[in-house]
Amino acid sequence: MDAVDLNLLPALDALLAEGSVTGAARRLGLSASAMSRTLARLRAATGDPLLVRAGRGLVPSPRAIELRERVHALSRDAQAVLRPVADALDPAALDCTFTLRANEAFVERFAVPLFRAVLAGAPRVRLQFVHKPDKDVTPLRDGRIDLEIGVVGTAAPEVRARLLFRDRYVGVVRTGHPLLSARTVTAKRLVAHGHVAASPGGETRGPVDDALAAVGLHRDVRVVVPGFTDALAMARDTGLVAIVPQSCLGSASPGRRSRASALDMFELPLKLPPLMVSAIWHPRLDADPAHRWLRGVVLAVCRAACPAG
């Protein structure tokens, strides 16, 4: 280990993240000349130019692109190991960015109250919401994601989870839709109209289709969109039926107008399992005081809006 200078690790992380000597120097509180010397040492240590001049800026080499995520995860893990755990956390002193992965419906409903709650307790904390195309846990494992919001999958038994709230599917159609002309929506009347399905991966079959198949029925999915917000927009502007989690519609209840303009909700004539929406994180963050504080804020905001029951 005498030949390895681990002080170079956070410097390399900053350089690869910023793509700039000046930006990396600013991030680490160093002078530009000191960071230039560090870059020279990194080039000698790795045997690669890492950042190459292109016009007035710098671009990463292929090796730098390959290393970027690994170096970031290593730097975070090393800092977590060597940082003393404080007995009491002062949220007001936190100055960091938390990255949360959630679908667009969660962001639409909870991003504002979450930001307000964070701002009230930790005014220098920043929130970064990123798209959730699937349930791949790799970003949690390598530290790119601090917290994921969603239904717990089965592919990663090591992850930790805390129930935020229970959700359920409801039907949504535009106001005046003929499906709601009768007092009761039956399964046969439900499948007599075209549907819009929400699926980030483009699949058209899900729990709703399984429940329909159990009673010998099949729905006609005319449009597939990436998310529930898109499905609501399609339902509002067409005659299609959307089936979405109730949380996507705020506090409205079936039989009443939703907060989304010109949409009416109704109970589904199907037996569907509840949606258990949880906060999910990697176990290495269990004891981190800042992360524990974040989990508490997310839990409080979600439970206030949607009690777990």
CSV table of C-alpha atoms in Angstrom, one decimal:
chain,number,residue,atom,x,y,z
A,1,MET,CA,0.0,0.0,0.0
A,2,ASP,CA,3.0,2.3,0.4
A,3,ALA,CA,3.0,2.9,-3.4
A,4,VAL,CA,-0.7,3.8,-3.5
A,5,ASP,CA,-1.8,7.4,-2.6
A,6,LEU,CA,-5.5,7.1,-1.7
A,7,ASN,CA,-5.7,10.9,-1.5
A,8,LEU,CA,-5.8,10.8,-5.3
A,9,LEU,CA,-9.2,9.0,-5.2
A,10,PRO,CA,-11.4,11.9,-4.3
A,11,ALA,CA,-9.4,14.1,-6.6
A,12,LEU,CA,-10.0,11.7,-9.5
A,13,ASP,CA,-13.7,11.5,-8.6
A,14,ALA,CA,-14.0,15.3,-8.7
A,15,LEU,CA,-12.1,15.6,-12.0
A,16,LEU,CA,-14.2,13.0,-13.7
A,17,ALA,CA,-17.4,14.4,-12.4
A,18,GLU,CA,-16.6,18.1,-13.3
A,19,GLY,CA,-14.6,17.4,-16.5
A,20,SER,CA,-12.6,20.5,-15.5
A,21,VAL,CA,-9.5,21.3,-13.5
A,22,THR,CA,-11.1,24.5,-12.3
A,23,GLY,CA,-14.4,22.9,-11.3
A,24,ALA,CA,-12.6,20.0,-9.5
A,25,ALA,CA,-10.4,22.5,-7.6
A,26,ARG,CA,-13.4,24.5,-6.6
A,27,ARG,CA,-15.2,21.3,-5.4
A,28,LEU,CA,-12.3,20.2,-3.2
A,29,GLY,CA,-11.2,23.7,-2.0
A,30,LEU,CA,-7.9,23.6,-3.8
A,31,SER,CA,-6.1,26.0,-6.2
A,32,ALA,CA,-6.3,25.4,-9.9
A,33,SER,CA,-2.5,24.9,-10.0
A,34,ALA,CA,-2.6,22.3,-7.2
A,35,MET,CA,-5.3,20.4,-9.0
A,36,SER,CA,-3.3,20.5,-12.2
A,37,ARG,CA,-0.4,18.9,-10.4
A,38,THR,CA,-2.7,16.3,-9.0
A,39,LEU,CA,-4.0,15.5,-12.5
A,40,ALA,CA,-0.4,15.0,-13.6
A,41,ARG,CA,0.1,12.5,-10.7
A,42,LEU,CA,-3.1,10.7,-11.7
A,43,ARG,CA,-2.0,10.4,-15.3
A,44,ALA,CA,1.3,8.9,-14.1
A,45,ALA,CA,-0.5,6.5,-11.7
A,46,THR,CA,-3.1,5.3,-14.2
A,47,GLY,CA,-1.0,5.5,-17.4
A,48,ASP,CA,-3.8,7.3,-19.1
A,49,PRO,CA,-4.3,11.0,-20.0
A,50,LEU,CA,-7.8,10.9,-18.4
A,51,LEU,CA,-8.8,14.4,-19.5
A,52,VAL,CA,-7.7,15.6,-22.9
A,53,ARG,CA,-7.7,19.1,-24.3
A,54,ALA,CA,-10.5,19.7,-26.9
A,55,GLY,CA,-10.8,23.3,-27.9
A,56,ARG,CA,-11.1,25.4,-24.8
A,57,GLY,CA,-12.2,22.5,-22.6
A,58,LEU,CA,-11.3,19.0,-21.6
A,59,VAL,CA,-13.0,15.8,-22.6
A,60,PRO,CA,-12.6,12.4,-20.9
A,61,SER,CA,-10.6,9.6,-22.4
A,62,PRO,CA,-12.3,6.2,-22.9
A,63,ARG,CA,-10.5,5.0,-19.8
A,64,ALA,CA,-11.9,7.9,-17.8
A,65,ILE,CA,-15.4,7.2,-18.9
A,66,GLU,CA,-14.9,3.5,-17.9
A,67,LEU,CA,-13.7,4.5,-14.5
A,68,ARG,CA,-16.1,7.3,-13.7
A,69,GLU,CA,-18.8,5.3,-11.9
A,70,ARG,CA,-16.4,3.0,-10.2
A,71,VAL,CA,-14.3,5.8,-8.8
A,72,HIS,CA,-17.4,7.7,-7.6
A,73,ALA,CA,-18.6,4.6,-5.7
A,74,LEU,CA,-15.1,3.9,-4.3
A,75,SER,CA,-14.7,7.5,-3.1
A,76,ARG,CA,-18.1,7.5,-1.4
A,77,ASP,CA,-17.4,4.2,0.3
A,78,ALA,CA,-14.0,5.3,1.5
A,79,GLN,CA,-15.3,8.5,2.9
A,80,ALA,CA,-18.1,6.7,4.7
A,81,VAL,CA,-15.6,4.2,6.3
A,82,LEU,CA,-13.2,6.9,7.5
A,83,ARG,CA,-15.8,9.5,8.6
A,84,PRO,CA,-16.6,9.4,12.3
A,85,VAL,CA,-20.3,8.8,13.1
A,86,ALA,CA,-21.7,11.8,15.0
A,87,ASP,CA,-23.7,11.1,18.1
A,88,ALA,CA,-26.3,13.7,17.1
A,89,LEU,CA,-27.0,15.1,13.7
A,90,ASP,CA,-27.6,18.7,13.1
A,91,PRO,CA,-29.7,18.8,9.9
A,92,ALA,CA,-29.1,22.5,9.6
A,93,ALA,CA,-25.4,21.9,9.1
A,94,LEU,CA,-25.9,19.4,6.3
A,95,ASP,CA,-24.6,20.5,2.9
A,96,CYS,CA,-25.2,17.7,0.4
A,97,THR,CA,-27.3,16.4,-2.4
A,98,PHE,CA,-29.5,13.4,-2.0
A,99,THR,CA,-30.5,11.5,-5.2
A,100,LEU,CA,-33.9,9.8,-5.2
A,101,ARG,CA,-35.2,7.5,-7.9
A,102,ALA,CA,-39.0,7.5,-8.3
A,103,ASN,CA,-41.6,7.4,-11.0
A,104,GLU,CA,-43.1,10.6,-12.4
A,105,ALA,CA,-46.4,10.2,-10.5
A,106,PHE,CA,-44.6,10.1,-7.2
A,107,VAL,CA,-42.4,13.2,-8.2
A,108,GLU,CA,-45.5,15.1,-9.3
A,109,ARG,CA,-47.3,14.6,-6.0
A,110,PHE,CA,-44.5,14.5,-3.4
A,111,ALA,CA,-41.6,16.5,-4.8
A,112,VAL,CA,-42.9,19.8,-3.6
A,113,PRO,CA,-43.9,18.8,0.0
A,114,LEU,CA,-40.6,16.9,0.3
A,115,PHE,CA,-38.6,19.9,-0.8
A,116,ARG,CA,-40.5,22.1,1.7
A,117,ALA,CA,-39.9,19.6,4.5
A,118,VAL,CA,-36.2,19.4,3.7
A,119,LEU,CA,-35.9,23.1,3.4
A,120,ALA,CA,-37.5,23.6,6.8
A,121,GLY,CA,-34.9,21.4,8.5
A,122,ALA,CA,-31.9,21.5,6.3
A,123,PRO,CA,-31.8,24.6,4.1
A,124,ARG,CA,-28.5,23.6,2.4
A,125,VAL,CA,-29.6,20.1,1.4
A,126,ARG,CA,-30.4,19.6,-2.3
A,127,LEU,CA,-32.7,16.9,-3.8
A,128,GLN,CA,-32.1,15.3,-7.1
A,129,PHE,CA,-35.0,13.2,-8.6
A,130,VAL,CA,-34.0,10.8,-11.4
A,131,HIS,CA,-36.1,8.7,-13.8
A,132,LYS,CA,-37.0,5.2,-12.8
A,133,PRO,CA,-37.0,3.0,-15.9
A,134,ASP,CA,-36.9,-0.3,-14.0
A,135,LYS,CA,-36.2,-1.9,-10.7
A,136,ASP,CA,-32.5,-2.6,-11.3
A,137,VAL,CA,-30.7,-2.2,-7.9
A,138,THR,CA,-27.3,-1.6,-9.4
A,139,PRO,CA,-27.6,2.2,-8.9
A,140,LEU,CA,-28.3,1.6,-5.2
A,141,ARG,CA,-25.4,-0.8,-4.9
A,142,ASP,CA,-22.9,1.5,-6.5
A,143,GLY,CA,-24.0,4.7,-4.7
A,144,ARG,CA,-25.6,6.6,-7.7
A,145,ILE,CA,-28.9,6.5,-5.9
A,146,ASP,CA,-29.4,7.3,-2.2
A,147,LEU,CA,-33.0,6.3,-1.9
A,148,GLU,CA,-35.5,4.6,-4.2
A,149,ILE,CA,-39.3,4.9,-3.9
A,150,GLY,CA,-41.4,2.0,-5.2
A,151,VAL,CA,-42.6,-1.5,-4.7
A,152,VAL,CA,-39.9,-3.8,-3.4
A,153,GLY,CA,-38.7,-6.4,-6.0
A,154,THR,CA,-37.3,-9.8,-5.3
A,155,ALA,CA,-34.0,-9.6,-7.2
A,156,ALA,CA,-32.0,-8.0,-4.4
A,157,PRO,CA,-32.5,-9.5,-1.0
A,158,GLU,CA,-29.9,-7.4,0.6
A,159,VAL,CA,-31.7,-4.1,0.2
A,160,ARG,CA,-33.5,-2.5,3.1
A,161,ALA,CA,-37.0,-1.2,2.8
A,162,ARG,CA,-39.5,0.8,4.9
A,163,LEU,CA,-43.2,0.9,4.1
A,164,LEU,CA,-44.3,4.4,3.2
A,165,PHE,CA,-48.0,3.9,2.3
A,166,ARG,CA,-50.4,1.4,0.9
A,167,ASP,CA,-51.8,2.2,-2.5
A,168,ARG,CA,-54.5,0.6,-4.8
A,169,TYR,CA,-55.6,0.8,-8.4
A,170,VAL,CA,-58.6,2.8,-9.5
A,171,GLY,CA,-60.2,3.4,-12.8
A,172,VAL,CA,-60.1,6.8,-14.5
A,173,VAL,CA,-62.0,8.2,-17.5
A,174,ARG,CA,-62.8,11.6,-18.8
A,175,THR,CA,-65.8,13.3,-17.4
A,176,GLY,CA,-69.0,12.2,-19.3
A,177,HIS,CA,-67.5,8.9,-20.4
A,178,PRO,CA,-70.2,6.4,-21.3
A,179,LEU,CA,-68.6,3.8,-19.0
A,180,LEU,CA,-70.0,5.8,-16.0
A,181,SER,CA,-73.5,6.2,-17.5
A,182,ALA,CA,-74.7,3.2,-15.5
A,183,ARG,CA,-74.7,3.0,-11.7
A,184,THR,CA,-72.3,0.1,-11.5
A,185,VAL,CA,-69.1,-0.6,-13.5
A,186,THR,CA,-68.9,-4.3,-14.2
A,187,ALA,CA,-65.9,-6.2,-15.5
A,188,LYS,CA,-67.7,-6.8,-18.9
A,189,ARG,CA,-68.5,-3.1,-19.2
A,190,LEU,CA,-64.9,-2.2,-18.3
A,191,VAL,CA,-63.4,-4.3,-21.1
A,192,ALA,CA,-66.0,-3.0,-23.6
A,193,HIS,CA,-63.9,0.2,-24.0
A,194,GLY,CA,-60.3,0.8,-25.1
A,195,HIS,CA,-57.6,1.2,-22.5
A,196,VAL,CA,-54.4,3.0,-22.1
A,197,ALA,CA,-51.7,1.2,-20.2
A,198,ALA,CA,-48.7,2.7,-18.3
A,199,SER,CA,-45.5,0.7,-18.7
A,200,PRO,CA,-41.9,2.1,-18.7
A,201,GLY,CA,-40.7,-1.0,-20.5
A,202,GLY,CA,-43.6,-1.2,-22.9
A,203,GLU,CA,-45.2,-4.3,-21.6
A,204,THR,CA,-49.0,-4.5,-22.0
A,205,ARG,CA,-49.8,-7.2,-19.4
A,206,GLY,CA,-49.9,-6.6,-15.6
A,207,PRO,CA,-51.9,-7.2,-12.5
A,208,VAL,CA,-55.1,-5.8,-14.1
A,209,ASP,CA,-54.8,-8.3,-17.0
A,210,ASP,CA,-54.2,-11.2,-14.6
A,211,ALA,CA,-57.4,-10.3,-12.6
A,212,LEU,CA,-59.4,-10.0,-15.8
A,213,ALA,CA,-58.1,-13.3,-17.1
A,214,ALA,CA,-59.2,-14.9,-13.8
A,215,VAL,CA,-62.8,-14.1,-14.8
A,216,GLY,CA,-62.3,-15.0,-18.5
A,217,LEU,CA,-62.0,-11.4,-19.8
A,218,HIS,CA,-59.4,-9.5,-21.8
A,219,ARG,CA,-59.0,-5.7,-22.2
A,220,ASP,CA,-58.2,-4.0,-25.4
A,221,VAL,CA,-55.0,-1.9,-24.8
A,222,ARG,CA,-55.0,0.7,-27.6
A,223,VAL,CA,-52.1,2.8,-26.3
A,224,VAL,CA,-49.0,2.1,-24.1
A,225,VAL,CA,-47.3,5.1,-22.5
A,226,PRO,CA,-44.2,5.3,-20.2
A,227,GLY,CA,-45.9,6.4,-17.0
A,228,PHE,CA,-49.1,7.0,-15.1
A,229,THR,CA,-49.1,10.8,-15.7
A,230,ASP,CA,-49.1,10.1,-19.4
A,231,ALA,CA,-51.9,7.6,-19.0
A,232,LEU,CA,-54.0,10.2,-17.2
A,233,ALA,CA,-53.4,12.7,-20.0
A,234,MET,CA,-54.5,10.2,-22.6
A,235,ALA,CA,-57.6,9.4,-20.6
A,236,ARG,CA,-58.5,13.0,-20.3
A,237,ASP,CA,-58.1,13.8,-24.0
A,238,THR,CA,-59.5,10.5,-25.4
A,239,GLY,CA,-62.2,8.0,-24.7
A,240,LEU,CA,-59.6,5.5,-23.3
A,241,VAL,CA,-59.8,4.0,-19.8
A,242,ALA,CA,-56.8,4.4,-17.5
A,243,ILE,CA,-56.1,2.2,-14.5
A,244,VAL,CA,-53.6,3.9,-12.1
A,245,PRO,CA,-52.6,4.0,-8.4
A,246,GLN,CA,-55.0,6.2,-6.4
A,247,SER,CA,-52.1,8.2,-5.1
A,248,CYS,CA,-51.6,9.6,-8.6
A,249,LEU,CA,-54.8,11.5,-8.2
A,250,GLY,CA,-54.2,13.2,-4.9
A,251,SER,CA,-56.8,12.9,-2.2
A,252,ALA,CA,-59.8,12.3,-4.5
A,253,SER,CA,-61.8,9.1,-3.8
A,254,PRO,CA,-63.6,6.9,-6.3
A,255,GLY,CA,-66.9,8.4,-7.4
A,256,ARG,CA,-65.6,11.9,-7.2
A,257,ARG,CA,-63.8,14.3,-9.5
A,258,SER,CA,-60.0,14.0,-9.2
A,259,ARG,CA,-57.6,16.8,-8.9
A,260,ALA,CA,-56.6,16.2,-12.5
A,261,SER,CA,-59.0,18.3,-14.6
A,262,ALA,CA,-61.9,16.7,-16.4
A,263,LEU,CA,-61.3,13.2,-15.0
A,264,ASP,CA,-63.6,11.0,-12.9
A,265,MET,CA,-62.6,8.0,-10.8
A,266,PHE,CA,-64.4,4.8,-10.2
A,267,GLU,CA,-64.0,1.6,-8.3
A,268,LEU,CA,-62.6,-1.4,-10.2
A,269,PRO,CA,-64.8,-4.5,-10.3
A,270,LEU,CA,-61.7,-6.6,-9.8
A,271,LYS,CA,-59.7,-8.2,-7.0
A,272,LEU,CA,-56.3,-6.7,-7.1
A,273,PRO,CA,-53.5,-6.9,-4.5
A,274,PRO,CA,-52.6,-3.6,-2.8
A,275,LEU,CA,-49.5,-1.7,-3.8
A,276,MET,CA,-47.0,-1.5,-0.9
A,277,VAL,CA,-45.0,1.6,-1.7
A,278,SER,CA,-41.7,1.7,0.2
A,279,ALA,CA,-38.5,3.6,0.6
A,280,ILE,CA,-35.6,1.3,-0.5
A,281,TRP,CA,-31.9,1.8,0.2
A,282,HIS,CA,-28.6,-0.1,0.4
A,283,PRO,CA,-27.6,-1.6,3.8
A,284,ARG,CA,-24.4,0.3,3.9
A,285,LEU,CA,-26.4,3.5,4.5
A,286,ASP,CA,-28.3,2.0,7.5
A,287,ALA,CA,-26.3,3.8,10.1
A,288,ASP,CA,-25.5,7.0,8.2
A,289,PRO,CA,-27.0,9.8,10.3
A,290,ALA,CA,-27.8,12.0,7.3
A,291,HIS,CA,-29.5,9.2,5.4
A,292,ARG,CA,-31.5,8.2,8.5
A,293,TRP,CA,-32.7,11.8,8.7
A,294,LEU,CA,-33.7,11.8,5.0
A,295,ARG,CA,-35.6,8.5,5.4
A,296,GLY,CA,-37.5,10.0,8.4
A,297,VAL,CA,-38.4,13.1,6.3
A,298,VAL,CA,-39.6,11.0,3.4
A,299,LEU,CA,-41.6,8.8,5.7
A,300,ALA,CA,-43.3,11.7,7.5
A,301,VAL,CA,-44.3,13.4,4.3
A,302,CYS,CA,-45.7,10.3,2.7
A,303,ARG,CA,-47.5,9.2,5.8
A,304,ALA,CA,-49.1,12.6,6.2
A,305,ALA,CA,-50.5,12.4,2.6
A,306,CYS,CA,-51.2,8.7,2.5
A,307,PRO,CA,-51.5,6.9,5.9
A,308,ALA,CA,-50.0,3.4,5.7
A,309,GLY,CA,-53.1,1.9,7.3
